Amino acid sequence: MNLVVLQNWLDNASFAVLFCTMLVYWVGAAFPSLSVTAALGTAGMAIANLCIATLLGARWIEAGYFPLSNLYESLFFLTWGITAVHLIAENTSRSRLVGVVTAPVAMGITAFATLTLPSTMQASEPLVPALKSNWLMMHVSVMMLSYSALMVGSLLAIAFLIVTRGQNIQLQGSSVGNGGYRSNGYKLLKAGELVTQPPTTSSENNGFSRLESNNNGNGTAVLEVVKTIPIATAEILSPQRLTLAETLDNISYRVIGLGFPLLTIGIIAGGVWANEAWGSYWSWDPKETWALITWLVFAAYLHSRITRGWQGRKPAILAAGGFVVVWICYLGVNLLGKGLHSYGWFF
């Protein structure tokens, strides 16, 4: 079979499969009782991942170099990375909500590459001299995989904000060394003990107040529960939502923790390649500058979780902002048509 024809068939098939998969995940979110949608969604993502991998392989054979030299190829490699990280995250979290946020992004990227880019930008061309290096595979592939992981982690953080409706809730600890917990509103007391109200607000404990005692006497242990009236602006979340929020917060943290080392390695590899190609490790090119900004944003995210012990809303907002920063770094600076990384994109 003609490899060009195969690529054209595979990119359209990838778009169609991802579009159907997106609908399956959305239907599953709207009708949770339809258990079959979970298996269909996972199968759709796996098929799309395989189609894109085959497309990139055919491209590699046809062009004779690793397919990351222009926007069309990098978009499909990014989508392949997103679908791969999605499958890992979904298998770990066992939540269909992962696909609700990742499938539309993967489908949109594929649609842009397949239906929007002109045919001249989709065709493979000989490499420019600066790209004729083994660093093309080593640097660009690692950077694209880091973008994929950071995007998926950021999308899960956005999903967390949607599930919790932006409330600041207590979560079971998922950050290293933070010792976090969420109160369930119950405490074992001894008979005759004086109950006092702690200074914690009801909204922080999802509508429940923990009970404390200042009596050291002995007696029969009893279980007492006090439920406070939630404030008007904080809506109590169901146990199912809280469990889902904890899962999303946990898996988002770990996926971003995977993407950050890849980003670090990619930046270091890019510096070595830049010194080999241009005689300087760092030249404050727009792409390099935004790569540094992206690194700082997610370094702040991980620092806030590991060192400061943040969980929930604050780091999720930081990760949501990181999603925008990643897109600016990957695509936005190339719209300017300036800098050492502009070849093979728009201008």
Tab-separated table of C-alpha atoms in Angstrom, residues 1-343:
chain	number	residue	atom	x	y	z
A	1	MET	CA	0.000	0.000	0.000
A	2	ASN	CA	1.138	3.548	-0.763
A	3	LEU	CA	2.394	5.021	2.494
A	4	VAL	CA	0.954	8.463	1.708
A	5	VAL	CA	-2.496	6.965	1.140
A	6	LEU	CA	-2.147	4.985	4.364
A	7	GLN	CA	-1.285	8.158	6.296
A	8	ASN	CA	-4.283	10.010	4.843
A	9	TRP	CA	-6.552	7.141	5.816
A	10	LEU	CA	-5.106	6.871	9.315
A	11	ASP	CA	-5.348	10.569	10.181
A	12	ASN	CA	-9.006	10.650	9.169
A	13	ALA	CA	-9.647	7.393	11.032
A	14	SER	CA	-7.973	8.831	14.147
A	15	PHE	CA	-10.234	11.868	14.045
A	16	ALA	CA	-13.379	9.739	13.570
A	17	VAL	CA	-12.456	7.343	16.385
A	18	LEU	CA	-11.627	10.163	18.800
A	19	PHE	CA	-14.851	11.985	17.947
A	20	CYS	CA	-16.915	8.860	18.675
A	21	THR	CA	-14.882	8.217	21.826
A	22	MET	CA	-15.565	11.740	23.055
A	23	LEU	CA	-19.305	11.185	22.589
A	24	VAL	CA	-19.096	7.861	24.425
A	25	TYR	CA	-17.382	9.455	27.419
A	26	TRP	CA	-19.884	12.302	27.515
A	27	VAL	CA	-22.828	9.901	27.334
A	28	GLY	CA	-21.251	7.845	30.117
A	29	ALA	CA	-20.901	10.966	32.280
A	30	ALA	CA	-24.533	11.952	31.623
A	31	PHE	CA	-25.862	8.428	32.240
A	32	PRO	CA	-23.603	6.729	34.841
A	33	SER	CA	-25.787	3.621	34.857
A	34	LEU	CA	-24.527	2.709	31.362
A	35	SER	CA	-21.508	0.696	32.447
A	36	VAL	CA	-20.669	-0.343	28.876
A	37	THR	CA	-19.522	3.186	28.017
A	38	ALA	CA	-16.400	2.811	30.188
A	39	ALA	CA	-15.119	-0.148	28.165
A	40	LEU	CA	-16.074	1.495	24.865
A	41	GLY	CA	-14.295	4.715	25.790
A	42	THR	CA	-11.098	2.931	26.806
A	43	ALA	CA	-11.211	0.824	23.633
A	44	GLY	CA	-11.698	3.949	21.515
A	45	MET	CA	-8.688	5.666	23.071
A	46	ALA	CA	-6.562	2.537	22.573
A	47	ILE	CA	-7.606	2.264	18.912
A	48	ALA	CA	-6.853	5.956	18.311
A	49	ASN	CA	-3.453	5.547	19.987
A	50	LEU	CA	-2.670	2.581	17.734
A	51	CYS	CA	-3.828	4.414	14.590
A	52	ILE	CA	-1.646	7.434	15.361
A	53	ALA	CA	1.355	5.233	16.206
A	54	THR	CA	0.929	3.471	12.839
A	55	LEU	CA	0.623	6.825	11.073
A	56	LEU	CA	3.840	8.098	12.643
A	57	GLY	CA	5.598	4.835	11.808
A	58	ALA	CA	4.533	5.062	8.172
A	59	ARG	CA	5.662	8.675	8.103
A	60	TRP	CA	9.039	7.678	9.538
A	61	ILE	CA	9.527	5.013	6.846
A	62	GLU	CA	8.400	7.330	4.042
A	63	ALA	CA	10.457	10.395	5.036
A	64	GLY	CA	13.470	8.587	6.456
A	65	TYR	CA	13.627	10.642	9.665
A	66	PHE	CA	11.804	10.752	12.980
A	67	PRO	CA	8.413	12.444	12.279
A	68	LEU	CA	8.735	15.607	14.374
A	69	SER	CA	9.920	18.163	11.834
A	70	ASN	CA	6.732	20.184	11.213
A	71	LEU	CA	3.469	21.174	12.855
A	72	TYR	CA	1.402	18.337	11.357
A	73	GLU	CA	3.745	15.664	12.666
A	74	SER	CA	4.171	17.260	16.087
A	75	LEU	CA	0.403	17.621	16.542
A	76	PHE	CA	-0.122	13.924	15.931
A	77	PHE	CA	2.778	13.020	18.198
A	78	LEU	CA	1.231	15.235	20.886
A	79	THR	CA	-2.121	13.490	20.444
A	80	TRP	CA	-0.447	10.105	20.652
A	81	GLY	CA	1.180	11.178	23.916
A	82	ILE	CA	-2.118	12.456	25.321
A	83	THR	CA	-3.922	9.205	24.501
A	84	ALA	CA	-1.076	7.159	26.010
A	85	VAL	CA	-1.039	9.175	29.239
A	86	HIS	CA	-4.842	9.030	29.297
A	87	LEU	CA	-4.794	5.241	29.245
A	88	ILE	CA	-2.310	5.186	32.135
A	89	ALA	CA	-4.311	7.732	34.163
A	90	GLU	CA	-7.646	6.037	33.520
A	91	ASN	CA	-6.282	2.609	34.434
A	92	THR	CA	-4.875	4.050	37.665
A	93	SER	CA	-7.881	6.115	38.710
A	94	ARG	CA	-10.670	3.857	37.398
A	95	SER	CA	-12.626	7.014	36.612
A	96	ARG	CA	-14.491	7.749	33.382
A	97	LEU	CA	-14.168	11.457	34.061
A	98	VAL	CA	-10.579	11.290	32.781
A	99	GLY	CA	-11.855	10.691	29.260
A	100	VAL	CA	-14.493	13.399	29.577
A	101	VAL	CA	-11.750	16.050	29.671
A	102	THR	CA	-8.959	14.410	27.645
A	103	ALA	CA	-10.949	13.038	24.686
A	104	PRO	CA	-12.211	16.464	23.474
A	105	VAL	CA	-8.681	17.898	23.570
A	106	ALA	CA	-7.218	14.926	21.692
A	107	MET	CA	-10.041	15.095	19.143
A	108	GLY	CA	-9.625	18.861	18.689
A	109	ILE	CA	-5.877	18.568	18.070
A	110	THR	CA	-6.462	15.798	15.524
A	111	ALA	CA	-9.204	17.800	13.804
A	112	PHE	CA	-6.927	20.839	13.541
A	113	ALA	CA	-4.103	18.767	12.049
A	114	THR	CA	-6.309	16.817	9.658
A	115	LEU	CA	-8.985	19.291	8.561
A	116	THR	CA	-7.442	22.750	9.048
A	117	LEU	CA	-3.792	22.582	8.045
A	118	PRO	CA	-3.218	22.984	4.284
A	119	SER	CA	-1.968	19.972	2.370
A	120	THR	CA	1.396	21.641	1.812
A	121	MET	CA	1.995	21.677	5.581
A	122	GLN	CA	0.871	18.066	5.918
A	123	ALA	CA	3.325	16.740	3.350
A	124	SER	CA	6.754	15.579	4.489
A	125	GLU	CA	9.709	17.624	3.239
A	126	PRO	CA	13.501	17.317	3.512
A	127	LEU	CA	14.885	18.424	6.845
A	128	VAL	CA	16.453	21.851	7.190
A	129	PRO	CA	20.158	21.657	8.121
A	130	ALA	CA	19.586	22.530	11.808
A	131	LEU	CA	17.297	19.502	12.234
A	132	LYS	CA	19.681	16.965	10.689
A	133	SER	CA	20.809	15.646	14.041
A	134	ASN	CA	20.095	12.748	16.363
A	135	TRP	CA	19.004	15.373	18.882
A	136	LEU	CA	15.778	15.768	16.879
A	137	MET	CA	14.509	12.519	18.340
A	138	MET	CA	16.103	12.913	21.751
A	139	HIS	CA	15.057	16.515	22.475
A	140	VAL	CA	11.777	17.037	20.633
A	141	SER	CA	10.210	13.682	21.512
A	142	VAL	CA	10.891	14.154	25.236
A	143	MET	CA	9.511	17.700	25.116
A	144	MET	CA	6.343	16.537	23.364
A	145	LEU	CA	5.836	13.718	25.864
A	146	SER	CA	6.258	16.213	28.705
A	147	TYR	CA	3.653	18.497	27.098
A	148	SER	CA	1.274	15.532	26.845
A	149	ALA	CA	1.674	14.559	30.505
A	150	LEU	CA	1.434	18.146	31.751
A	151	MET	CA	-1.682	18.771	29.644
A	152	VAL	CA	-3.427	15.653	30.945
A	153	GLY	CA	-2.482	16.480	34.537
A	154	SER	CA	-3.735	20.047	34.100
A	155	LEU	CA	-6.986	18.833	32.546
A	156	LEU	CA	-7.559	16.559	35.536
A	157	ALA	CA	-6.958	19.536	37.817
A	158	ILE	CA	-9.588	21.481	35.864
A	159	ALA	CA	-11.946	18.508	36.231
A	160	PHE	CA	-11.267	18.591	39.984
A	161	LEU	CA	-12.325	22.249	40.121
A	162	ILE	CA	-15.511	21.384	38.216
A	163	VAL	CA	-16.368	18.423	40.460
A	164	THR	CA	-15.797	20.413	43.661
A	165	ARG	CA	-17.450	23.534	42.218
A	166	GLY	CA	-14.341	25.490	43.183
A	167	GLN	CA	-14.831	24.865	46.905
A	168	ASN	CA	-11.892	24.614	49.271
A	169	ILE	CA	-12.354	21.139	50.746
A	170	GLN	CA	-10.151	18.882	52.851
A	171	LEU	CA	-8.781	15.802	51.103
A	172	GLN	CA	-7.105	12.577	52.072
A	173	GLY	CA	-3.349	13.134	51.807
A	174	SER	CA	-1.896	12.577	48.358
A	175	SER	CA	1.108	14.913	48.526
A	176	VAL	CA	4.392	13.661	49.929
A	177	GLY	CA	4.710	14.415	53.620
A	178	ASN	CA	1.682	16.664	54.027
A	179	GLY	CA	-0.282	14.407	56.393
A	180	GLY	CA	-3.573	15.740	55.066
A	181	TYR	CA	-6.934	14.325	55.986
A	182	ARG	CA	-10.612	15.090	55.639
A	183	SER	CA	-12.781	15.013	58.732
A	184	ASN	CA	-15.815	12.735	58.602
A	185	GLY	CA	-17.627	14.493	61.456
A	186	TYR	CA	-17.349	11.672	63.989
A	187	LYS	CA	-15.320	11.356	67.184
A	188	LEU	CA	-15.358	8.793	69.977
A	189	LEU	CA	-16.129	10.482	73.338
A	190	LYS	CA	-16.428	9.242	76.891
A	191	ALA	CA	-19.680	9.623	78.780
A	192	GLY	CA	-19.994	12.947	80.584
A	193	GLU	CA	-17.260	14.692	78.610
A	194	LEU	CA	-17.747	18.329	77.765
A	195	VAL	CA	-18.036	18.941	74.039
A	196	THR	CA	-16.394	22.042	72.634
A	197	GLN	CA	-16.493	23.470	69.153
A	198	PRO	CA	-13.123	23.850	67.370
A	199	PRO	CA	-12.400	26.990	65.394
A	200	THR	CA	-12.671	25.160	62.085
A	201	THR	CA	-15.460	26.344	59.828
A	202	SER	CA	-18.095	23.984	58.568
A	203	SER	CA	-17.269	24.615	54.935
A	204	GLU	CA	-13.702	23.373	55.442
A	205	ASN	CA	-14.962	20.042	56.710
A	206	ASN	CA	-17.720	19.763	54.135
A	207	GLY	CA	-20.494	20.689	56.577
A	208	PHE	CA	-19.346	18.657	59.589
A	209	SER	CA	-17.687	19.835	62.794
A	210	ARG	CA	-15.212	17.735	64.714
A	211	LEU	CA	-15.845	17.335	68.419
A	212	GLU	CA	-13.194	17.871	71.074
A	213	SER	CA	-13.245	17.121	74.797
A	214	ASN	CA	-11.498	18.627	77.825
A	215	ASN	CA	-12.548	15.959	80.334
A	216	ASN	CA	-10.098	13.275	81.354
A	217	GLY	CA	-12.607	11.234	83.336
A	218	ASN	CA	-13.346	7.614	82.800
A	219	GLY	CA	-16.608	6.191	81.677
A	220	THR	CA	-18.456	4.481	78.884
A	221	ALA	CA	-17.429	5.511	75.386
A	222	VAL	CA	-20.193	6.935	73.236
A	223	LEU	CA	-20.278	8.157	69.656
A	224	GLU	CA	-21.638	11.647	69.218
A	225	VAL	CA	-22.173	13.548	65.989
A	226	VAL	CA	-22.741	17.234	65.557
A	227	LYS	CA	-23.661	18.539	62.130
A	228	THR	CA	-23.336	22.233	61.571
A	229	ILE	CA	-25.392	24.316	59.186
A	230	PRO	CA	-23.285	24.967	56.078
A	231	ILE	CA	-22.729	28.519	55.009
A	232	ALA	CA	-24.838	29.690	52.087
A	233	THR	CA	-21.950	30.027	49.660
A	234	ALA	CA	-20.532	26.530	50.220
A	235	GLU	CA	-22.595	23.649	48.919
A	236	ILE	CA	-22.078	20.307	50.664
A	237	LEU	CA	-20.601	17.688	48.349
A	238	SER	CA	-21.840	14.118	48.321
A	239	PRO	CA	-19.473	11.321	49.421
A	240	GLN	CA	-19.298	10.200	45.789
A	241	ARG	CA	-18.133	13.637	44.662
A	242	LEU	CA	-15.588	13.822	47.461
A	243	THR	CA	-14.188	10.413	46.549
A	244	LEU	CA	-14.011	11.417	42.891
A	245	ALA	CA	-12.371	14.720	43.799
A	246	GLU	CA	-9.723	12.917	45.845
A	247	THR	CA	-9.050	10.563	42.939
A	248	LEU	CA	-8.716	13.418	40.440
A	249	ASP	CA	-6.474	15.425	42.766
A	250	ASN	CA	-4.285	12.395	43.379
A	251	ILE	CA	-3.887	11.301	39.756
A	252	SER	CA	-3.396	14.885	38.538
A	253	TYR	CA	-0.531	15.300	41.003
A	254	ARG	CA	1.118	12.098	39.856
A	255	VAL	CA	0.724	12.757	36.119
A	256	ILE	CA	2.220	16.230	36.509
A	257	GLY	CA	4.951	14.602	38.592
A	258	LEU	CA	5.667	12.428	35.540
A	259	GLY	CA	5.632	15.300	33.056
A	260	PHE	CA	7.891	17.640	35.021
A	261	PRO	CA	11.044	15.444	34.939
A	262	LEU	CA	10.465	14.881	31.211
A	263	LEU	CA	10.253	18.649	30.706
A	264	THR	CA	13.477	19.104	32.667
A	265	ILE	CA	15.302	16.471	30.614
A	266	GLY	CA	13.937	17.955	27.383
A	267	ILE	CA	15.146	21.459	28.262
A	268	ILE	CA	18.605	20.168	29.161
A	269	ALA	CA	18.805	18.148	25.929
A	270	GLY	CA	17.667	21.225	23.986
A	271	GLY	CA	20.436	23.283	25.541
A	272	VAL	CA	23.062	20.742	24.491
A	273	TRP	CA	21.632	20.618	20.960
A	274	ALA	CA	21.526	24.421	20.784
A	275	ASN	CA	25.189	24.625	21.708
A	276	GLU	CA	25.995	22.093	18.986
A	277	ALA	CA	23.898	23.843	16.327
A	278	TRP	CA	24.175	27.538	17.224
A	279	GLY	CA	27.168	27.728	19.547
A	280	SER	CA	25.201	28.753	22.643
A	281	TYR	CA	23.388	26.729	25.310
A	282	TRP	CA	20.778	29.449	25.897
A	283	SER	CA	19.904	32.433	23.707
A	284	TRP	CA	16.570	33.605	25.213
A	285	ASP	CA	14.687	32.587	22.097
A	286	PRO	CA	10.871	32.967	22.609
A	287	LYS	CA	10.466	29.178	22.706
A	288	GLU	CA	13.268	28.831	25.245
A	289	THR	CA	11.873	31.622	27.388
A	290	TRP	CA	8.402	30.107	27.518
A	291	ALA	CA	9.844	26.660	28.180
A	292	LEU	CA	11.517	28.188	31.236
A	293	ILE	CA	8.229	29.843	32.278
A	294	THR	CA	6.445	26.483	31.909
A	295	TRP	CA	9.119	24.821	34.026
A	296	LEU	CA	8.786	27.470	36.744
A	297	VAL	CA	4.971	27.184	36.841
A	298	PHE	CA	4.987	23.426	37.365
A	299	ALA	CA	7.987	23.636	39.696
A	300	ALA	CA	5.871	25.994	41.823
A	301	TYR	CA	2.984	23.491	41.646
A	302	LEU	CA	5.133	20.592	42.858
A	303	HIS	CA	6.843	22.762	45.480
A	304	SER	CA	3.468	23.847	46.868
A	305	ARG	CA	2.357	20.237	47.171
A	306	ILE	CA	5.526	18.573	48.397
A	307	THR	CA	6.976	21.284	50.613
A	308	ARG	CA	3.984	23.411	51.544
A	309	GLY	CA	1.509	20.520	51.697
A	310	TRP	CA	-1.101	22.229	49.523
A	311	GLN	CA	-3.957	20.134	48.191
A	312	GLY	CA	-7.228	20.747	46.439
A	313	ARG	CA	-8.238	24.120	45.057
A	314	LYS	CA	-5.014	26.156	45.252
A	315	PRO	CA	-2.702	23.762	43.368
A	316	ALA	CA	-5.533	22.915	40.960
A	317	ILE	CA	-5.840	26.588	40.002
A	318	LEU	CA	-2.069	26.721	39.507
A	319	ALA	CA	-2.179	23.618	37.288
A	320	ALA	CA	-5.105	25.054	35.294
A	321	GLY	CA	-2.990	28.128	34.584
A	322	GLY	CA	-0.159	25.793	33.592
A	323	PHE	CA	-2.402	24.311	30.887
A	324	VAL	CA	-2.550	27.715	29.188
A	325	VAL	CA	1.192	28.241	29.625
A	326	VAL	CA	1.976	24.884	27.985
A	327	TRP	CA	-0.087	25.824	24.929
A	328	ILE	CA	1.640	29.189	24.668
A	329	CYS	CA	5.013	27.479	24.871
A	330	TYR	CA	4.116	24.781	22.356
A	331	LEU	CA	2.110	26.731	19.798
A	332	GLY	CA	1.613	30.355	20.782
A	333	VAL	CA	5.176	31.590	20.338
A	334	ASN	CA	5.287	30.060	16.851
A	335	LEU	CA	2.415	32.301	15.753
A	336	LEU	CA	4.857	35.209	16.058
A	337	GLY	CA	7.027	33.757	13.303
A	338	LYS	CA	10.152	34.876	15.138
A	339	GLY	CA	13.002	33.068	16.812
A	340	LEU	CA	15.208	30.077	16.154
A	341	HIS	CA	12.342	27.570	16.509
A	342	SER	CA	9.999	29.041	13.872
A	343	TYR	CA	10.906	26.931	10.861
